[in-house]
Amino acid sequence: MTWKQVFTSSVGKKLVMAFTGIFLILFLIVHAGLNACIWANDGGEMFNKGAHFMGANVVPRILEIGLFVGLILHIVQGLMLELDNRKKRSVGYAVAYSDGSKWYSRSMGILGTLILLFLVLHLSDFWFPNRAHQNFVLGEEIDLYAKMKETFSVLWVVIVYVLGCLSLGYHLAHGFQSAFRTVGVHNRKYNLMLVSLGLGFSVIVTLLFALMPLSFYFGWIN
Amino acid sequence: MEHYNMNLTVKVWRQKNSKEKGGFESYPVKDISSEMSFLEMIDVLNEQLIRDGDDPIAFDHDCREGICGQCSMYINGKPHGAWKANTTCQLHMRAFKDGETVTVEPWRAGAFPVIKDLMVDRSAFDRIIQAGGYISVNTGNAVDGNALPINKDKADASFAAAMCIGCGACVAACKNSSAMLFLSAKVAHLALLPQGEPERKSRVLNMVAQMDKEGFGACTNTGACEATCPKEISISNIARLNQEYLVASLTADK
Ligand code: HEM
Ligand code: SF4
Ligand code: FES
């Protein structure tokens, strides 16, 4: 079994989804944790310090490259899996079957696409202007806290962000536990634990991220 | 349960052969006993069709006692019908009400092409088994079955996986037409036993490769398969298969 055969097999493709998915989950923890500094309500001092650490240091910036590679692998493989799987049944059923699975488990491709669309907006709101300001090296950064405040003063942006967070939440509600099954966790006691942990994680991450634009829009922080 | 008779409309998929396009036909059936099995109801309908000079509905069946896995019908949107942990042949007509319209479709999957009407070609499953669902046995005297101690929990888990009758309902229910529940049952029941050890790595690698070659989709752990399986094969077997695959692909010699 060559590496190529492994990673182009159906199980190998799923392993790529799972490992990149778990990597993205780890990223989310860091991202949500750092952004939560806005609630220090100190005019963005703490948040900007954290953001500066991530943006102006070599190590996080090298990790950032890894993040993009992982994200792109996840997106490309995810969309290919979805399209491929759809081709496996050319004649559909007159009466659809929906027992045993949640709607969001059946909609990972659509939820992922929504996240992707959201990411385009999100990166062009913050990441791109900031890196452009730095000339894509380790230059001077913009005041990201002020940028957030400005961005989240527009209602439609806030709504799109909240919807983006919801898509991510449902993606994770399935993805979290699914990823661990994919890498082979089959013990009953862990599976039960991972389902609750996954749902808890999805709810917390969704709430944290969604509350950020809302906090600015409604002036809960200044 | 009180016995009753019912009249039904059976809306069934008719398709002459694998090449021609099929379509639904509706047939009325009368005086069906609530004690009949679903296949007996189809038998009654077929006799009626033969009397009328029509072509009877082709469908697979063999044991009619829930153990061979041949009866493959997708009834009112569910593989093997509405009853849990049940095959079509063991579905009884008391599951239906008088006057109901019952929609019957074949398993739908590219890897299970329709042969005729409700009959699909499931030989892809046979080829997956041939790719690795066996163990090496030395010739000579049979070994004393009790000479090899096996952990009770493992023996039970292996037996639960070995319950799979290869019916294909898991594929029919899966949005990806994935055969992973079937495959995982076949891999797990051998991987759990010492007898399965010699081919442990090559088995999982070869069987997954064959499954992909047959044109089944990739598993996304939705859980639809487990819910429909007449033998209640657990989806945790799929995670076990993933682990077997990961370890085998990392450690196999070639
Ligand atoms: C930060 C963002 C994201 C995170 C944390 C994330 C996380 C995950 C996780 C943990 C899985 C489960 C892997 C498995 O079942 O083995 C998964 C699956 C998947 N993701 Fe994502 N994902 C993200 C973004 C995206 C994007 C942008 C797309 C597509 C454009 C996408 C498409 C998919 C698809 C199609 C699957 C496959 C579903 C499955 O196999 O069950 N994801 N994701
Ligand atoms: S796993 Fe269950 S549904 Fe799938 S083939 Fe085996 S018995 Fe049938
Ligand atoms: S006919 Fe054998 S299981 Fe139904």
XYZ file of C-alpha atoms and ligand atoms in Angstrom:
531
model
C 0.000 0.000 0.000
C 1.775 3.158 -1.177
C 1.166 6.507 0.529
C -0.671 7.610 -2.578
C -2.997 4.608 -2.378
C -3.605 5.294 1.307
C -4.433 8.969 0.921
C -6.597 8.509 -2.146
C -8.664 5.726 -0.546
C -12.033 6.625 0.952
C -10.744 6.034 4.495
C -7.494 7.931 3.803
C -9.419 10.937 2.505
C -11.478 10.904 5.665
C -8.298 10.781 7.737
C -7.134 13.951 5.998
C -10.487 15.582 6.837
C -10.228 14.482 10.452
C -6.615 15.509 11.090
C -7.060 18.895 9.419
C -10.423 19.267 11.198
C -8.855 18.615 14.613
C -6.053 21.043 13.739
C -8.665 23.693 12.865
C -10.428 22.995 16.153
C -7.175 23.664 18.019
C -6.820 26.893 16.063
C -10.364 27.892 17.032
C -9.506 27.496 20.717
C -6.570 29.879 20.365
C -8.550 32.289 18.174
C -11.573 32.402 20.484
C -9.387 32.677 23.587
C -7.394 35.571 22.228
C -10.399 37.434 20.888
C -12.165 37.058 24.223
C -9.663 39.658 25.491
C -11.964 42.309 23.990
C -14.203 41.766 27.020
C -11.445 43.051 29.285
C -13.208 46.289 28.278
C -9.979 48.251 28.420
C -10.312 49.993 25.093
C -8.657 47.063 23.369
C -5.306 47.261 25.103
C -5.121 43.617 26.135
C -6.611 42.395 22.853
C -4.219 44.402 20.727
C -1.265 43.092 22.746
C -2.375 39.527 22.050
C -3.030 40.267 18.408
C 0.346 41.902 18.131
C 2.012 38.826 19.603
C 0.356 36.664 16.944
C 0.955 39.051 14.063
C 4.454 40.368 14.663
C 6.259 37.226 15.800
C 7.973 34.719 13.575
C 6.690 31.563 15.298
C 2.946 32.289 15.109
C 3.459 33.554 11.572
C 5.079 30.275 10.568
C 2.206 28.420 12.245
C -0.110 30.644 10.232
C 1.283 29.132 7.037
C 0.507 25.697 8.475
C -2.998 26.901 9.264
C -3.596 27.975 5.677
C -2.215 24.725 4.305
C -4.467 22.766 6.687
C -7.498 24.899 5.878
C -6.993 24.605 2.134
C -6.469 20.837 2.365
C -9.639 20.580 4.449
C -11.672 22.704 2.042
C -10.453 21.068 -1.164
C -10.733 17.532 0.195
C -14.110 18.341 1.796
C -15.642 19.715 -1.373
C -14.239 16.838 -3.441
C -15.614 14.274 -0.982
C -19.008 15.927 -1.025
C -19.206 16.083 -4.823
C -17.871 12.549 -5.182
C -20.326 11.122 -2.662
C -23.214 12.811 -4.422
C -22.322 10.984 -7.622
C -22.678 7.561 -6.026
C -26.473 7.450 -6.382
C -27.655 8.467 -9.830
C -31.331 7.550 -9.318
C -32.686 8.960 -6.063
C -35.513 7.750 -3.835
C -39.118 8.877 -4.167
C -39.408 8.854 -0.372
C -36.298 10.120 1.439
C -34.749 8.325 4.409
C -33.732 10.407 7.405
C -33.641 8.088 10.449
C -30.612 7.945 12.695
C -28.865 11.041 11.386
C -29.150 14.735 12.200
C -29.765 17.298 9.452
C -26.428 18.929 10.170
C -24.608 15.597 9.887
C -26.068 15.249 6.409
C -25.195 18.851 5.476
C -21.469 19.086 6.204
C -20.661 20.127 2.634
C -23.250 22.908 2.625
C -22.281 24.092 6.116
C -18.631 24.050 5.073
C -19.420 26.092 1.965
C -21.247 28.638 4.117
C -18.192 28.818 6.385
C -15.989 29.290 3.318
C -18.135 32.182 2.067
C -18.038 33.695 5.526
C -14.255 33.268 5.655
C -13.834 35.243 2.436
C -15.631 38.179 4.050
C -13.920 37.666 7.405
C -10.381 37.532 5.995
C -10.987 40.568 3.812
C -12.303 42.440 6.871
C -9.323 41.829 9.153
C -6.546 39.531 8.045
C -5.941 40.961 4.583
C -5.905 44.702 5.438
C -3.645 43.984 8.408
C -1.131 41.881 6.503
C -1.206 44.336 3.603
C -0.376 47.084 6.082
C 2.560 44.938 7.220
C 3.626 44.426 3.598
C 3.075 40.735 4.327
C 6.165 40.631 6.523
C 6.545 41.496 10.190
C 5.783 45.197 9.844
C 3.650 47.594 11.841
C 0.076 46.410 12.399
C -3.169 48.321 12.281
C -5.276 48.860 15.429
C -7.355 45.715 15.145
C -9.604 46.632 18.046
C -10.586 49.878 16.354
C -11.043 47.923 13.140
C -13.428 45.530 14.886
C -15.399 48.408 16.349
C -15.751 50.012 12.934
C -16.612 46.738 11.136
C -19.238 45.723 13.678
C -21.086 49.023 13.590
C -22.856 47.876 10.412
C -25.958 45.765 10.975
C -25.728 43.488 7.920
C -22.109 42.640 8.734
C -23.107 41.683 12.260
C -25.922 39.490 10.922
C -23.617 37.758 8.422
C -21.072 37.123 11.192
C -23.677 35.611 13.486
C -24.902 33.356 10.661
C -21.297 32.393 9.911
C -20.810 31.439 13.566
C -23.990 29.348 13.488
C -22.775 27.466 10.405
C -19.502 26.784 12.168
C -21.352 25.633 15.276
C -23.447 23.081 13.401
C -20.395 22.008 11.361
C -18.618 21.290 14.636
C -21.626 19.662 16.281
C -21.120 16.843 13.793
C -17.453 17.349 12.962
C -15.983 17.213 16.458
C -17.161 13.719 17.354
C -16.946 12.508 13.767
C -13.266 13.437 13.553
C -12.450 11.267 16.556
C -14.392 8.356 15.101
C -12.485 8.813 11.865
C -9.129 8.559 13.591
C -10.337 5.352 15.207
C -11.760 6.071 18.660
C -14.241 3.243 18.996
C -14.453 2.669 22.737
C -17.978 3.188 23.962
C -17.010 5.217 26.997
C -14.969 7.666 24.916
C -17.581 7.930 22.193
C -20.264 8.985 24.656
C -17.842 11.469 26.183
C -16.824 12.861 22.805
C -20.416 13.429 21.712
C -21.157 15.581 24.777
C -17.764 17.254 24.642
C -18.307 18.033 20.944
C -21.764 19.496 21.508
C -20.493 21.547 24.469
C -17.532 22.787 22.463
C -19.742 23.742 19.489
C -22.152 25.699 21.668
C -19.387 27.535 23.530
C -17.421 28.392 20.381
C -20.549 29.594 18.582
C -21.626 31.744 21.530
C -18.168 33.230 22.078
C -17.653 34.181 18.449
C -21.221 35.382 17.873
C -21.112 37.565 20.994
C -18.116 39.501 19.665
C -19.841 41.407 16.839
C -22.972 41.665 18.994
C -20.991 43.185 21.874
C -19.626 45.896 19.627
C -22.893 46.556 17.829
C -24.921 46.918 21.003
C -22.184 48.859 22.764
C -21.686 46.314 25.563
C -17.992 47.157 25.290
C -16.429 50.343 24.021
C -53.055 -7.948 18.360
C -56.352 -8.248 16.662
C -56.389 -9.772 13.235
C -57.780 -7.647 10.414
C -57.904 -7.581 6.637
C -56.881 -4.603 4.567
C -56.948 -3.202 1.068
C -53.839 -1.409 -0.071
C -52.369 0.368 -3.042
C -48.860 -0.838 -3.779
C -46.808 1.720 -5.666
C -43.826 -0.211 -6.868
C -40.740 0.436 -8.993
C -40.895 -1.475 -12.286
C -37.814 -1.732 -14.458
C -37.431 -4.277 -17.272
C -33.653 -4.627 -17.035
C -30.507 -2.786 -16.047
C -30.450 -0.814 -19.303
C -34.000 0.461 -19.499
C -35.365 3.344 -17.498
C -37.838 2.311 -14.848
C -40.868 3.977 -13.299
C -43.517 3.539 -10.632
C -46.702 1.501 -11.180
C -49.573 1.391 -8.723
C -51.522 -1.813 -8.073
C -54.490 -2.362 -5.765
C -54.360 -5.456 -3.523
C -57.419 -6.670 -1.606
C -58.097 -8.680 1.537
C -54.562 -8.773 2.810
C -54.348 -10.387 6.235
C -52.560 -8.479 8.985
C -50.782 -11.769 9.791
C -49.130 -12.004 6.392
C -45.517 -11.080 5.881
C -44.678 -8.303 3.458
C -43.251 -10.778 0.953
C -46.449 -12.859 1.149
C -48.381 -9.728 0.278
C -46.097 -9.276 -2.755
C -46.689 -12.970 -3.601
C -50.442 -12.316 -3.608
C -49.935 -9.292 -5.837
C -47.714 -11.318 -8.186
C -50.309 -14.080 -8.554
C -52.820 -11.396 -9.382
C -50.428 -9.954 -12.006
C -49.836 -13.414 -13.514
C -53.610 -14.044 -13.701
C -54.004 -10.713 -15.488
C -51.276 -11.707 -17.945
C -48.782 -9.153 -16.576
C -45.149 -9.627 -15.676
C -44.764 -10.436 -11.946
C -42.571 -8.133 -9.820
C -39.023 -9.462 -9.537
C -37.595 -9.372 -6.019
C -34.860 -11.151 -4.081
C -35.663 -13.489 -1.200
C -34.455 -16.782 0.124
C -34.787 -17.811 3.765
C -37.810 -15.669 4.653
C -36.716 -15.923 8.274
C -34.425 -12.943 8.606
C -31.042 -14.609 8.203
C -29.982 -14.639 4.549
C -30.092 -10.936 3.789
C -31.599 -11.404 0.337
C -34.884 -9.535 0.750
C -34.040 -5.992 -0.224
C -36.942 -3.584 -0.375
C -37.059 0.097 0.438
C -40.545 0.489 1.867
C -42.162 3.887 2.487
C -38.752 5.541 2.684
C -37.059 2.928 4.875
C -34.841 -0.015 3.966
C -36.658 -3.166 5.207
C -39.648 -1.019 6.252
C -40.558 0.771 9.434
C -39.815 -1.875 12.055
C -36.517 -1.622 13.901
C -33.951 -4.424 13.707
C -36.020 -6.238 11.119
C -35.775 -7.592 7.588
C -38.400 -7.163 4.860
C -39.353 -10.849 5.099
C -40.057 -10.425 8.817
C -42.050 -7.239 8.321
C -45.686 -8.135 8.823
C -48.722 -6.506 7.342
C -49.976 -5.366 10.739
C -47.427 -2.583 10.252
C -49.885 -1.104 7.706
C -53.337 0.390 7.881
C -56.319 -0.305 5.662
C -56.406 2.001 2.643
C -52.717 2.912 2.822
C -50.510 3.456 -0.221
C -47.237 1.575 0.186
C -44.270 2.789 -1.867
C -41.693 0.099 -2.656
C -38.333 0.935 -4.224
C -35.165 -1.041 -4.870
C -31.912 -0.257 -3.014
C -30.499 2.815 -4.746
C -26.749 2.975 -5.233
C -24.485 3.122 -8.242
C -22.652 0.084 -6.894
C -25.954 -1.867 -6.705
C -27.350 -1.633 -10.244
C -30.969 -2.705 -10.704
C -31.249 -6.096 -12.432
C -35.018 -6.013 -12.674
C -37.770 -4.275 -10.683
C -36.759 -4.577 -7.011
C -33.790 -6.851 -7.617
C -30.361 -5.273 -7.430
C -26.946 -6.757 -8.128
C -25.110 -6.965 -4.807
C -22.162 -9.001 -6.063
C -19.945 -6.024 -5.169
C -20.297 -7.267 -1.565
C -19.049 -10.719 -2.593
C -15.989 -9.198 -4.235
C -15.265 -7.141 -1.104
C -15.387 -10.356 0.965
C -13.136 -12.111 -1.548
C -10.610 -9.295 -1.192
C -9.903 -10.179 2.440
C -12.869 -11.471 4.446
C -11.283 -14.839 5.137
C -8.727 -16.468 7.452
C -5.929 -18.943 6.798
C -6.649 -22.409 8.114
C -4.069 -25.169 8.119
C -5.100 -28.462 6.614
C -4.931 -31.602 8.746
C -6.901 -32.362 11.866
C -9.346 -29.728 13.001
C -8.025 -27.798 16.008
C -9.942 -28.104 19.269
C -12.103 -24.978 19.245
C -11.705 -24.532 22.989
C -7.917 -24.802 22.966
C -7.530 -21.109 22.179
C -8.614 -18.821 25.029
C -10.484 -15.732 23.818
C -11.482 -12.780 25.969
C -15.249 -12.888 26.508
C -15.857 -9.211 25.689
C -13.933 -9.565 22.450
C -15.741 -12.758 21.555
C -19.087 -11.001 22.163
C -18.098 -7.937 20.111
C -16.850 -10.184 17.337
C -20.064 -12.192 17.359
C -22.174 -9.015 17.303
C -20.269 -7.879 14.208
C -20.540 -11.326 12.624
C -24.338 -10.951 12.757
C -24.185 -8.889 9.556
C -26.170 -10.700 6.844
C -24.812 -8.624 3.969
C -28.220 -7.281 2.994
C -26.974 -3.867 1.878
C -29.590 -1.830 3.757
C -26.774 0.278 5.207
C -25.734 1.286 1.683
C -29.349 1.946 0.733
C -29.844 4.223 3.748
C -26.578 6.132 3.484
C -26.620 9.513 1.767
C -23.145 8.693 0.416
C -24.062 5.127 -0.650
C -21.183 4.042 1.548
C -20.638 0.371 2.389
C -18.669 1.148 5.532
C -21.052 -0.433 8.046
C -21.011 -3.702 6.123
C -17.249 -3.572 5.607
C -16.570 -2.601 9.206
C -18.632 -5.542 10.447
C -16.679 -7.922 8.228
C -13.312 -6.473 9.246
C -14.115 -6.157 12.957
C -15.406 -9.672 13.478
C -12.119 -11.133 12.220
C -9.816 -8.463 13.674
C -11.174 -9.175 17.152
C -10.243 -12.844 17.093
C -6.806 -14.482 17.175
C -7.784 -16.487 14.086
C -7.969 -13.217 12.161
C -4.463 -12.161 13.122
C -2.347 -13.486 10.194
C -4.148 -11.397 7.538
C -5.104 -8.566 9.855
C -3.293 -5.746 8.015
C -3.660 -6.898 4.424
C -7.336 -7.647 5.052
C -8.372 -4.123 5.947
C -6.207 -2.490 3.273
C -7.407 -4.794 0.497
C -11.058 -4.735 1.492
C -11.161 -0.921 1.622
C -9.433 -0.771 -1.780
C -12.015 -3.162 -3.225
C -14.891 -1.200 -1.679
C -13.631 1.976 -3.338
C -13.174 0.168 -6.651
C -16.787 -0.991 -6.553
C -17.971 2.608 -6.480
C -19.353 2.999 -2.963
C -19.095 6.453 -1.378
C -16.955 7.575 1.545
C -18.383 7.378 5.076
C -19.158 10.640 6.876
C -20.375 9.067 10.131
C -23.974 10.266 9.805
C -25.442 7.258 11.624
C -28.161 6.436 9.064
C -26.738 2.930 8.517
C -26.852 1.918 12.156
C -30.461 3.056 12.456
C -31.630 0.893 9.574
C -29.483 -2.223 10.036
C -31.688 -5.291 10.646
C -28.909 -6.824 12.748
C -28.197 -3.646 14.739
C -24.533 -3.597 13.716
C -22.970 -0.792 15.768
C -21.458 2.219 14.047
C -18.531 1.918 16.467
C -17.345 -0.882 14.175
C -16.656 1.839 11.601
C -14.364 3.634 14.047
C -12.694 0.297 14.720
C -12.185 -0.201 10.995
C -10.684 3.294 10.750
C -8.241 2.412 13.491
C -7.373 -0.887 11.793
C -6.810 1.001 8.548
C -4.689 3.732 10.107
C -2.463 1.251 11.944
C -2.187 -1.078 8.943
C -1.326 1.706 6.503
C 1.375 3.030 8.836
C 2.920 -0.314 9.743
C 2.342 -2.727 6.844
C 5.560 -3.843 5.166
C 4.419 -2.858 1.712
C -12.546 26.696 11.066
C -13.247 26.067 10.229
C -13.531 24.569 10.208
C -13.443 23.628 11.202
C -12.997 23.808 12.626
C -13.844 22.362 10.616
C -13.894 21.150 11.283
C -14.264 19.956 10.726
C -14.222 18.687 11.385
C -13.736 18.454 12.796
C -14.682 17.742 10.508
C -14.878 16.264 10.776
C -13.904 15.376 10.087
C -14.344 13.953 10.133
O -15.519 13.646 10.181
O -13.480 13.091 10.095
C -15.015 18.407 9.295
C -15.527 17.799 8.179
C -15.821 18.450 7.003
N -15.615 19.786 6.726
Fe -14.896 21.154 8.011
N -14.180 22.544 9.303
C -13.988 23.897 9.018
C -14.184 24.522 7.810
C -14.650 23.908 6.672
C -14.803 24.543 5.393
C -14.464 25.991 5.077
C -15.313 23.574 4.541
C -15.683 23.626 3.077
C -15.682 24.527 2.258
C -15.476 22.367 5.275
C -15.990 21.195 4.765
C -16.055 20.015 5.429
C -16.586 18.799 4.875
C -17.216 18.633 3.491
C -16.421 17.817 5.845
C -16.726 16.359 5.655
C -17.813 15.888 6.463
C -17.522 14.529 6.944
O -16.662 13.854 6.375
O -18.170 14.122 7.895
N -15.064 22.576 6.576
N -14.749 19.767 9.441
S -24.309 -3.988 8.314
Fe -26.484 -4.377 8.675
S -27.515 -3.244 7.025
Fe -25.359 -3.465 6.423
S -25.256 -5.329 5.190
Fe -24.805 -5.943 7.313
S -26.803 -6.528 8.159
Fe -27.251 -5.383 6.297
S -35.447 -13.503 2.858
Fe -33.685 -14.078 4.053
S -33.463 -12.357 5.346
Fe -35.305 -11.896 4.320
